[in-house]
Short mmCIF file of C-alpha atoms and ligand atoms in Angstrom, two decimals:
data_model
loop_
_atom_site.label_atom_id
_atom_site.label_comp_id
_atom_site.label_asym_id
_atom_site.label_seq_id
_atom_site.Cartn_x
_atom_site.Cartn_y
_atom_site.Cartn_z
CA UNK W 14 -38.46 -35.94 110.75
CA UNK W 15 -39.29 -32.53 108.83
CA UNK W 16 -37.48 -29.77 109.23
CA UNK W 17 -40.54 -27.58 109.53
CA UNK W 18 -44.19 -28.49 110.17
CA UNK W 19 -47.01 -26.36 110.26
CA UNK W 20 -50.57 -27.92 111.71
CA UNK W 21 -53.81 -25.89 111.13
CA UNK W 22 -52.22 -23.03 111.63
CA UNK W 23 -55.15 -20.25 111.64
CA UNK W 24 -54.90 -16.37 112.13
CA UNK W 25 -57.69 -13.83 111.90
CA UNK W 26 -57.12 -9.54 111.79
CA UNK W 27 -60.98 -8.58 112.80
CA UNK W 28 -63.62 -9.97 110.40
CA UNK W 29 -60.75 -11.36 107.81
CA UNK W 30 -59.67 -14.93 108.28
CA UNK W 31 -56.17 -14.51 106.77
CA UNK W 32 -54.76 -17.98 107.45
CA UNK W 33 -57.55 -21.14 107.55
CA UNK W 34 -56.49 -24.39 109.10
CA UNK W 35 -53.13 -24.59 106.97
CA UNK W 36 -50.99 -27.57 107.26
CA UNK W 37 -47.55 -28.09 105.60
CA UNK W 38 -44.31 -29.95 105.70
CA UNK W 39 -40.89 -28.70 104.60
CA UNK W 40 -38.74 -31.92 104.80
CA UNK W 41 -34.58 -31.81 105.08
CA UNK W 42 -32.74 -30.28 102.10
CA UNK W 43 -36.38 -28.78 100.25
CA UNK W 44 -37.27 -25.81 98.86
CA UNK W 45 -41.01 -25.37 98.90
CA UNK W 46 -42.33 -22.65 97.59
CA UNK W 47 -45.53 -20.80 98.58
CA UNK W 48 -47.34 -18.75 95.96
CA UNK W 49 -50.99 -17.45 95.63
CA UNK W 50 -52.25 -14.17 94.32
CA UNK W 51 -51.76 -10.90 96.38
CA UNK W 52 -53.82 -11.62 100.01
CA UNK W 53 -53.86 -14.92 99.87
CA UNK W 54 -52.00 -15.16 103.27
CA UNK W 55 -48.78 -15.73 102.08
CA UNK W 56 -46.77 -13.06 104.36
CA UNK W 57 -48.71 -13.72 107.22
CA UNK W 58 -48.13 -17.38 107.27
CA UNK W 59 -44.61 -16.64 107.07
CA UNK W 60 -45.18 -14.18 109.97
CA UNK W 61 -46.99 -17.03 111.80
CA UNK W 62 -44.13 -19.24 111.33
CA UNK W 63 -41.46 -16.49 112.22
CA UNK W 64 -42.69 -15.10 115.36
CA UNK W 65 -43.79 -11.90 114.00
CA UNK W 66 -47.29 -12.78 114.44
CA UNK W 67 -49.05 -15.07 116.80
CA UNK W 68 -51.50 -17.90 115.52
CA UNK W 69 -55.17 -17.94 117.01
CA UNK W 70 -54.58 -22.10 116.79
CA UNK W 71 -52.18 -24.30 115.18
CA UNK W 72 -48.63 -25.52 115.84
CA UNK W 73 -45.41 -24.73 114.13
CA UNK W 74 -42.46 -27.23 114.80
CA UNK W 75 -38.97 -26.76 113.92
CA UNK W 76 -37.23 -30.85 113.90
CA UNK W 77 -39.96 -31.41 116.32
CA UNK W 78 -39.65 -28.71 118.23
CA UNK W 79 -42.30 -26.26 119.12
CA UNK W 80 -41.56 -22.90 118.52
CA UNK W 81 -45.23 -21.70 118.34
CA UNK W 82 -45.86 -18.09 119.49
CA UNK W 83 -42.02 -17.52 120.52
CA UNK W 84 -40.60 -14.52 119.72
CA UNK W 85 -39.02 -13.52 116.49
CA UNK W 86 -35.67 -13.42 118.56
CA UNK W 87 -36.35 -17.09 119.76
CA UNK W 88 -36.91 -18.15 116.63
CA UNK W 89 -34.41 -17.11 115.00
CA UNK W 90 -32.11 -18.57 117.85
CA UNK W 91 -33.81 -21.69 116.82
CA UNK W 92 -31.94 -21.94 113.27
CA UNK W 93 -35.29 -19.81 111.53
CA UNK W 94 -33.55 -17.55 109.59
CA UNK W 95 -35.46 -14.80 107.58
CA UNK W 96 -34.22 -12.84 104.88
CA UNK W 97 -35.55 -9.50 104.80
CA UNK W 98 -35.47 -7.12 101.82
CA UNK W 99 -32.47 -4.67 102.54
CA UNK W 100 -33.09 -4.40 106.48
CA UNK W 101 -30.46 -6.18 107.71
CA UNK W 102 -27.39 -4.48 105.14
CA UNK W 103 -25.45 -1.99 107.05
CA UNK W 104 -24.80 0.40 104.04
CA UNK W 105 -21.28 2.25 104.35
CA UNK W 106 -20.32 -1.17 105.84
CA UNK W 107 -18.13 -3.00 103.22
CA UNK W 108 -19.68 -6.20 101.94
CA UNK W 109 -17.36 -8.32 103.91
CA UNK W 110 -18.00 -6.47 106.74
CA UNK W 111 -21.32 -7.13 106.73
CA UNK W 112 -21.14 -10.49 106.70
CA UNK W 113 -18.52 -11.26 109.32
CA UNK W 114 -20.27 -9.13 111.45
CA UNK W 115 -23.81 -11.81 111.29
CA UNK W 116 -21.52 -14.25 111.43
CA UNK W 117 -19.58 -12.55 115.09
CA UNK W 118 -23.12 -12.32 116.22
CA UNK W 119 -23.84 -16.02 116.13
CA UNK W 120 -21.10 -17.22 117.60
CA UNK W 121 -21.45 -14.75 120.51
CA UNK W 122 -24.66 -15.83 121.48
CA UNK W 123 -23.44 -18.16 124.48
CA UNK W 124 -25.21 -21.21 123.00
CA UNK W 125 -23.84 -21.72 120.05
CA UNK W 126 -20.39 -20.64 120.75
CA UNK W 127 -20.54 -23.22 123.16
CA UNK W 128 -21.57 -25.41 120.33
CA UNK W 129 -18.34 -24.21 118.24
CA UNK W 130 -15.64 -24.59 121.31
CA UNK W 131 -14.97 -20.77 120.26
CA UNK W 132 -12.16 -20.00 123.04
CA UNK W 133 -10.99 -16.23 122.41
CA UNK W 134 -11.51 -13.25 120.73
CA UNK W 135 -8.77 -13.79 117.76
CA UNK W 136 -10.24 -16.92 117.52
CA UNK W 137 -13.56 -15.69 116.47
CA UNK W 138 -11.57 -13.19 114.25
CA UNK W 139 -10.33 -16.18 112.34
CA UNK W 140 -12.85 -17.79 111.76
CA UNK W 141 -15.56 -15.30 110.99
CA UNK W 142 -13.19 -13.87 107.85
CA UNK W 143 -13.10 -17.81 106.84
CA UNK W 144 -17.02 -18.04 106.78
CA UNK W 145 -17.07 -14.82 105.11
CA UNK W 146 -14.66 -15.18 102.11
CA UNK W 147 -15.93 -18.23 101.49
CA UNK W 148 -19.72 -17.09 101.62
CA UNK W 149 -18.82 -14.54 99.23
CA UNK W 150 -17.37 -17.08 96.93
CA UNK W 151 -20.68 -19.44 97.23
CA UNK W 152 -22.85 -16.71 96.50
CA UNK W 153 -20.68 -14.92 93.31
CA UNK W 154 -20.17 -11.71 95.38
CA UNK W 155 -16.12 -11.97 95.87
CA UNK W 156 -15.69 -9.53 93.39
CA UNK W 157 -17.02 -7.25 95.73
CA UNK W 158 -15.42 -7.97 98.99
CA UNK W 159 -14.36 -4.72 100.23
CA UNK W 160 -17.30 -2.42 98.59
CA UNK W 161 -19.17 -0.72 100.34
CA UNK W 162 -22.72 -2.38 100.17
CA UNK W 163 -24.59 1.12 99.37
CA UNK W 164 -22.61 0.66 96.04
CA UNK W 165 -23.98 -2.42 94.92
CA UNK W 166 -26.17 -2.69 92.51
CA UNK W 167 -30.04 -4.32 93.25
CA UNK W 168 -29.41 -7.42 91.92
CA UNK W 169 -26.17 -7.64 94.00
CA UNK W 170 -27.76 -6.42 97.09
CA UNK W 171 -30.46 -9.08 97.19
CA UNK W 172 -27.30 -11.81 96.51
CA UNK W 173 -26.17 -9.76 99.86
CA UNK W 174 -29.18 -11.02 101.79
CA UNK W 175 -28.71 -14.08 101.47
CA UNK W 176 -25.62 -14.16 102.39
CA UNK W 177 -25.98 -12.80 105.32
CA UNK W 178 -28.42 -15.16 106.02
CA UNK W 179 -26.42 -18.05 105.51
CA UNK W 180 -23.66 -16.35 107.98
CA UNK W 181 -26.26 -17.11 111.17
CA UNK W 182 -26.07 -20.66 109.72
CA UNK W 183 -29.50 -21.43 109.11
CA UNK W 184 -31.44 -24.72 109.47
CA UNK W 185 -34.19 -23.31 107.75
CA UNK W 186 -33.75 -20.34 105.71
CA UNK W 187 -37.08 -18.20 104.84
CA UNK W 188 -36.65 -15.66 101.78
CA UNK W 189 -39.73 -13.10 101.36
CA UNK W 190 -39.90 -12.34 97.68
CA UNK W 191 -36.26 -13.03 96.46
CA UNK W 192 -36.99 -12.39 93.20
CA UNK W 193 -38.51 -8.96 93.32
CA UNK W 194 -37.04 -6.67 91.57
CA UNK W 195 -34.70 -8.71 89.62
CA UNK W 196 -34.12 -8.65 85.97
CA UNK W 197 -33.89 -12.20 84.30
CA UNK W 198 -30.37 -12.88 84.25
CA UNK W 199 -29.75 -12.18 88.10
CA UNK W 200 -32.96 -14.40 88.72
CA UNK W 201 -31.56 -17.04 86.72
CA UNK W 202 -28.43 -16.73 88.97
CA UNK W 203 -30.59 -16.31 92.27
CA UNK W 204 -31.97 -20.15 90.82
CA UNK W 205 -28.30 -21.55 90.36
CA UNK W 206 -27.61 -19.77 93.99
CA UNK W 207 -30.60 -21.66 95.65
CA UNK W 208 -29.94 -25.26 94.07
CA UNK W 209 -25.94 -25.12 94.77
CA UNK W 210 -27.38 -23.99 98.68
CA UNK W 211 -29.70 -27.14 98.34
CA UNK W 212 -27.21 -29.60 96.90
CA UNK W 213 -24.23 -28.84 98.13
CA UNK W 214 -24.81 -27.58 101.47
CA UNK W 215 -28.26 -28.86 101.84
CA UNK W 216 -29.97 -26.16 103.33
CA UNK W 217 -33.62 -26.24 103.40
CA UNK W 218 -35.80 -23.29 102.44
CA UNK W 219 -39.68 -21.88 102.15
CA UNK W 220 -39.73 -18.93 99.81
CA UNK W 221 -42.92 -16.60 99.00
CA UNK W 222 -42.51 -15.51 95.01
CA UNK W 223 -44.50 -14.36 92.63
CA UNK W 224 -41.93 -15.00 89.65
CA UNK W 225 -42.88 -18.40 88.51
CA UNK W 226 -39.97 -18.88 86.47
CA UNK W 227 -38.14 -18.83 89.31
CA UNK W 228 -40.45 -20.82 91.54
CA UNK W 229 -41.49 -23.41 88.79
CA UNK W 230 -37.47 -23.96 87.94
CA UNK W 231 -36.25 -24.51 91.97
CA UNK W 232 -38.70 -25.81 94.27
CA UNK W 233 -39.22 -29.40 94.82
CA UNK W 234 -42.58 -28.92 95.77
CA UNK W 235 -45.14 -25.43 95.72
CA UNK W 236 -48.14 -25.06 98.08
CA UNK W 237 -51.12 -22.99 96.84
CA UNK W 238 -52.65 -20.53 99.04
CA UNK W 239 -56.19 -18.33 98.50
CA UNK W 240 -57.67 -16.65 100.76
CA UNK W 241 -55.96 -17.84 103.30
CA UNK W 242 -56.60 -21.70 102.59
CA UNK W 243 -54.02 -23.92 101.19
CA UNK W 244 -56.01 -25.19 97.55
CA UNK W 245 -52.84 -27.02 96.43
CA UNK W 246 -49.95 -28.63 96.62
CA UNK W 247 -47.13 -31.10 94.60
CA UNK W 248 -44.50 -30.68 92.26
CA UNK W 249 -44.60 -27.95 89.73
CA UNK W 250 -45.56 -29.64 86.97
CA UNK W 251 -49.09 -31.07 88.88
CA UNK W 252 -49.53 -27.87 90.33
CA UNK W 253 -49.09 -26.03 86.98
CA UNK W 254 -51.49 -28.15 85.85
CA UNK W 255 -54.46 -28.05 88.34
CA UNK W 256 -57.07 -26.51 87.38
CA UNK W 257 -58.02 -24.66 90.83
CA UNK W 258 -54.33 -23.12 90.70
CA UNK W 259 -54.83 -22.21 87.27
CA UNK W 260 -57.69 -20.59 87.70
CA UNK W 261 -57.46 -18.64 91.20
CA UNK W 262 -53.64 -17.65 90.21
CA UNK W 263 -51.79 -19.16 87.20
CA UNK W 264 -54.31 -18.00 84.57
CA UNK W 265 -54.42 -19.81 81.25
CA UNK W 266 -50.85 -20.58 80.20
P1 ATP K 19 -48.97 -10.32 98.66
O1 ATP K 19 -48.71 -11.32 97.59
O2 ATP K 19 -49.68 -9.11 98.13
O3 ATP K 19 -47.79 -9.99 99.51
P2 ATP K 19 -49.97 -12.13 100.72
O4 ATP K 19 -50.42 -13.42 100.14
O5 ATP K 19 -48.65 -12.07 101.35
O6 ATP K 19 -50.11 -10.98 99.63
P3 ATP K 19 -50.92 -11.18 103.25
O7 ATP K 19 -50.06 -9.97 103.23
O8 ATP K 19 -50.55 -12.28 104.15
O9 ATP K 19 -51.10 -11.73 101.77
O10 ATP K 19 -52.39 -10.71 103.58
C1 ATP K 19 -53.50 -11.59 103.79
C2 ATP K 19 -54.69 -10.77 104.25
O11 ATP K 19 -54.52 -10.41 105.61
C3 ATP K 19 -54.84 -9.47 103.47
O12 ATP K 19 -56.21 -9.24 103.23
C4 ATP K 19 -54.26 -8.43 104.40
O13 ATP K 19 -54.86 -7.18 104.20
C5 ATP K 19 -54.59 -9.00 105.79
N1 ATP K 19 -53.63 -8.63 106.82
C6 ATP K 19 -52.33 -9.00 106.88
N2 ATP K 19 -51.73 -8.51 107.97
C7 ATP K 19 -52.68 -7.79 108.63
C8 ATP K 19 -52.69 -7.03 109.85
N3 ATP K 19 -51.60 -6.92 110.62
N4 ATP K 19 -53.84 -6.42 110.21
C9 ATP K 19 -54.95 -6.55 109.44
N5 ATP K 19 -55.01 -7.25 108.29
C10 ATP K 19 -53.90 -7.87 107.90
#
């Protein structure tokens, strides 16, 4: 089963169809990337998918499960975890801080500490430093442990994100733009980050980018948007070399 399917999902905003009838999959342990020029639909599909917006029609099913039109909240509870640029850092915090603190939050919510037999307060304690250190370690930000996070620098900050993303313990994770902003060495290292999340842990994630480096390098598979429609999708090399993609976003290489 797929992690996450998406069946003709459509959403309109008055006379502008911003999503048409789009249907993906994101199986087990993929990153898929979504690209498309600026308007295509991109941040409003992952809206639709998220909770933040609701689709007119169309279903979105997390392993089979229909989460269409919950709330972000819901979602989220779900395993549909959404890293936001910046948002969620808590900036005189230090960096470890920061992370134990998503990670407290998850296993209070009485589901899932149910889930993790979490019995007492020093218990959580325990094991939310664990998660944390060894986050940190995963995603090259030890270094930094006990900074606090207004002192990091962009490229570190972003790194921060994620990890504080991976603290809820996603099933799917959902990165808006990871690459923004990021010279070429730390995107190089944001690439190493993403496959060692893919094949060592193997996480699954949907990213929107518009750095194609990054995009073409990672993802297993990329789905096209324009306006609004999905015109594409495979590997990157056949979607490289498709001539719609090419010409509605890639441009003569
Ligand atoms: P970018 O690459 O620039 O982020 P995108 O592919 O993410 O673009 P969207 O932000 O999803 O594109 O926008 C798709 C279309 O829907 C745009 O024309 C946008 O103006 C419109 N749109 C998005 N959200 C709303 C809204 N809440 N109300 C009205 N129009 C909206």
């Amino acid at each position: 089963m797929a992690m996450l399917e998406i069946d003709g999902v459509s959403k309109r905003y008055g006379g502008l169809q911003a999503v048409k009838d789009v249907t993906l999959r994101v199986g087990k342990g993929e990153i898929v990337s979504l690209i498309g020029p600026n308007g295509a639909g991109k941040t409003t599909l992952f809206n639709l998918i998220t909770g933040f917006a609701r689709p007119d029609s169309g279903r979105v099913r997390l392993e089979g499960e229909d989460v269409t039109g919950l709330s972000p909240e819901a979602v989220a509870r779900h395993g549909m975890v959404r890293s936001f640029q910046i948002t969620n850092v808590f900036a005189n915090m230090p960096v470890i801080e920061n992370l134990r603190l998503a990670s407290y939050l998850r296993m209070r919510s009485p589901l899932l500490s149910d889930v993790f037999g979490l019995r007492s307060a020093r218990d959580r304690a325990a094991r939310t430093m664990k998660e944390a250190n060894g986050i940190l370690d995963l995603v090259g930000l030890a270094r930094f442990r006990d900074t606090p996070a207004k002192r990091l620098a962009y490229g570190q900050l972003r790194l921060l994100e994620i990890a504080i993303a991976l603290c809820v313990r996603p099933r799917l994770l959902l990165l808006d733009e990871p690459a923004a902003g990021l010279n070429s060495r730390e995107g190089e290292k944001l690439t190493e980050l993403l496959r060692r999340l893919r094949d060592g842990r193997g996480l699954t994630v949907l990213l929107v980018e518009h750095d194609m480096d990054l995009v073409m390098s990672v993802s297993d598979r990329v789905v096209v948007l324009n306006f609004g429609e999905k015109i594409a999708e495979g590997t990157p090399a056949e979607v490289k070399e498709n001539p719609q993609v090419i010409e509605a976003y890639l441009g003569t290489p």
